[in-house]
XYZ file of C-alpha atoms in Angstrom:
133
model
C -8.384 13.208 14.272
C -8.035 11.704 10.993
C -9.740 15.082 9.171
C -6.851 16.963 11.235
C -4.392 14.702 9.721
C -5.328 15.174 6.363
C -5.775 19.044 6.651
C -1.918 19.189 7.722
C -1.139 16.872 4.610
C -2.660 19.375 2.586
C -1.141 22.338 4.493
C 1.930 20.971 3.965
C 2.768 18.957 1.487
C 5.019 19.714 -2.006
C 5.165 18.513 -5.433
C 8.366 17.126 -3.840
C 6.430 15.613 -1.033
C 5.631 11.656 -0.901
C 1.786 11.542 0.403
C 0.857 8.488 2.207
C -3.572 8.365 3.078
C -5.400 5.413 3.775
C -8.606 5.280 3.765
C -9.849 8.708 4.151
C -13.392 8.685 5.196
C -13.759 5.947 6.705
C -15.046 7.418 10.276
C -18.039 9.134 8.671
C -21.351 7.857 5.825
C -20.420 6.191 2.662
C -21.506 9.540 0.487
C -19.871 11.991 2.693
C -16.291 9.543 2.906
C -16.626 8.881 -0.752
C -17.019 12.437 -1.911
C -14.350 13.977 0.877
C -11.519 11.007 -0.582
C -12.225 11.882 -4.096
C -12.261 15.599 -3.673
C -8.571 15.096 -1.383
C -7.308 13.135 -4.329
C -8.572 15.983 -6.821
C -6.672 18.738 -4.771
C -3.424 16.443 -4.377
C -3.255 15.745 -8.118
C -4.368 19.327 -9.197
C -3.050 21.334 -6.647
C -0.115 20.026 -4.705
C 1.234 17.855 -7.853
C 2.683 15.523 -4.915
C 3.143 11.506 -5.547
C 0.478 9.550 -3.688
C -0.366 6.453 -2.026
C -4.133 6.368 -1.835
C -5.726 3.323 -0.083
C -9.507 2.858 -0.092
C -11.927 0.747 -0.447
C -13.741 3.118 -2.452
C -14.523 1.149 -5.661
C -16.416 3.748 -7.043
C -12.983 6.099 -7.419
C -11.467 4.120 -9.661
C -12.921 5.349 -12.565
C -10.766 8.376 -11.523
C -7.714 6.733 -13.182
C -9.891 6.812 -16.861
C -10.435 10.947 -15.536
C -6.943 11.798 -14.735
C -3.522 11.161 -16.732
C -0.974 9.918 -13.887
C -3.607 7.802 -11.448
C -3.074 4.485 -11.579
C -5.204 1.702 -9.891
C -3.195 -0.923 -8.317
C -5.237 -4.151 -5.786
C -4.027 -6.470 -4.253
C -3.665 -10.083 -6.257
C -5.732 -12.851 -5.169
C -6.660 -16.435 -6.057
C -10.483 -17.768 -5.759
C -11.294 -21.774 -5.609
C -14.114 -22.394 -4.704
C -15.440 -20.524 -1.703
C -11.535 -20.289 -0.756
C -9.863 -17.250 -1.401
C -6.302 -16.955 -1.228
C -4.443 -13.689 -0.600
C -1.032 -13.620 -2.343
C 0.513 -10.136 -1.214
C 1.781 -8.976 -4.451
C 0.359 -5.727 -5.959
C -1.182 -5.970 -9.492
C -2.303 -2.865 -11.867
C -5.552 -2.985 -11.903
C -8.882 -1.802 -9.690
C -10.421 -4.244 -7.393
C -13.263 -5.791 -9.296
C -14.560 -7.550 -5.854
C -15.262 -7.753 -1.930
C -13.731 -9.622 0.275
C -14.547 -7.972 3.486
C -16.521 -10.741 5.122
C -13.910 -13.350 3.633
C -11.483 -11.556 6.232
C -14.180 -11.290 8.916
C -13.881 -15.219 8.876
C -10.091 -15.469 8.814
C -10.068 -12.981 11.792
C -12.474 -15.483 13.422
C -15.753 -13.445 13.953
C -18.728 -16.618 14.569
C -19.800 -18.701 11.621
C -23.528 -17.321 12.358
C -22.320 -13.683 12.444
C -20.757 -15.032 8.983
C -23.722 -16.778 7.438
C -25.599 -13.480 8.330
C -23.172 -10.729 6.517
C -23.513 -13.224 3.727
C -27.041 -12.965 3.846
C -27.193 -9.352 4.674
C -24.559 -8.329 1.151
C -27.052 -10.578 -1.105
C -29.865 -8.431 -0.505
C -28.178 -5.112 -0.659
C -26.699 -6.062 -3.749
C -30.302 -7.363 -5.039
C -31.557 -3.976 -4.328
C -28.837 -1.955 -6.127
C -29.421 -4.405 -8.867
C -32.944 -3.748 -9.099
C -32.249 0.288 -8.880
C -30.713 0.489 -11.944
């Protein structure tokens, strides 16, 4: 459904057109979501010329906005104390520099053990991607 969505965006969409995705790729692997948003966002900005809302959590497009005149990265503001974070809904310039998916797991309640784990589970994964390069 959501690849059918997109393909009638891009159907039908102007340079007049106000394009609204979020999250593209999400229902598929992180290479094959990652590649399919960034080449969407390629063909909106070079071929439809339409303004765009583009939500991801993609941190690996936003070096797009150093690539292309006219993307912008914009995140949402937070404030960190401690192992507290804060959420302030106001939207800063500015790419996300950080996580906080399992900080929401835990305000949406999932167990503390289920918790501790992701914790655990995000340390190694980033040891290993830390020890790739």
């Amino acid at each position: 459904l959501e690849m059918n969505e997109v393909a009638h965006i891009l159907k039908y969409a102007t340079g007049n057109s106000l394009v609204i995705l979020d999250e593209i790729g999400r229902g598929t692997s992180t290479f094959d979501g990652m590649s399919i948003a960034r080449a969407v966002i390629e063909y909106v900005k070079e071929r439809i010329k339409a303004k765009t809302l583009f939500a991801t959590h993609y941190h690996e497009l936003t070096g797009m906005a150093d690539e292309y005149e006219g993307i912008k990265n914009y995140t949402v503001a937070v404030k960190e104390r401690g192992n507290e974070v804060i959420f302030l809904r106001r939207i800063i310039p500015g790419g996300a520099d950080k996580s906080y998916g399992i900080h929401v797991a835990q305000l949406a309640g999932l167990p503390r053990k289920l918790i501790q784990r992701s914790q655990q589970i995000l340390a190694e994964l980033e040891s290993c991607q830390t020890n790739k390069v």
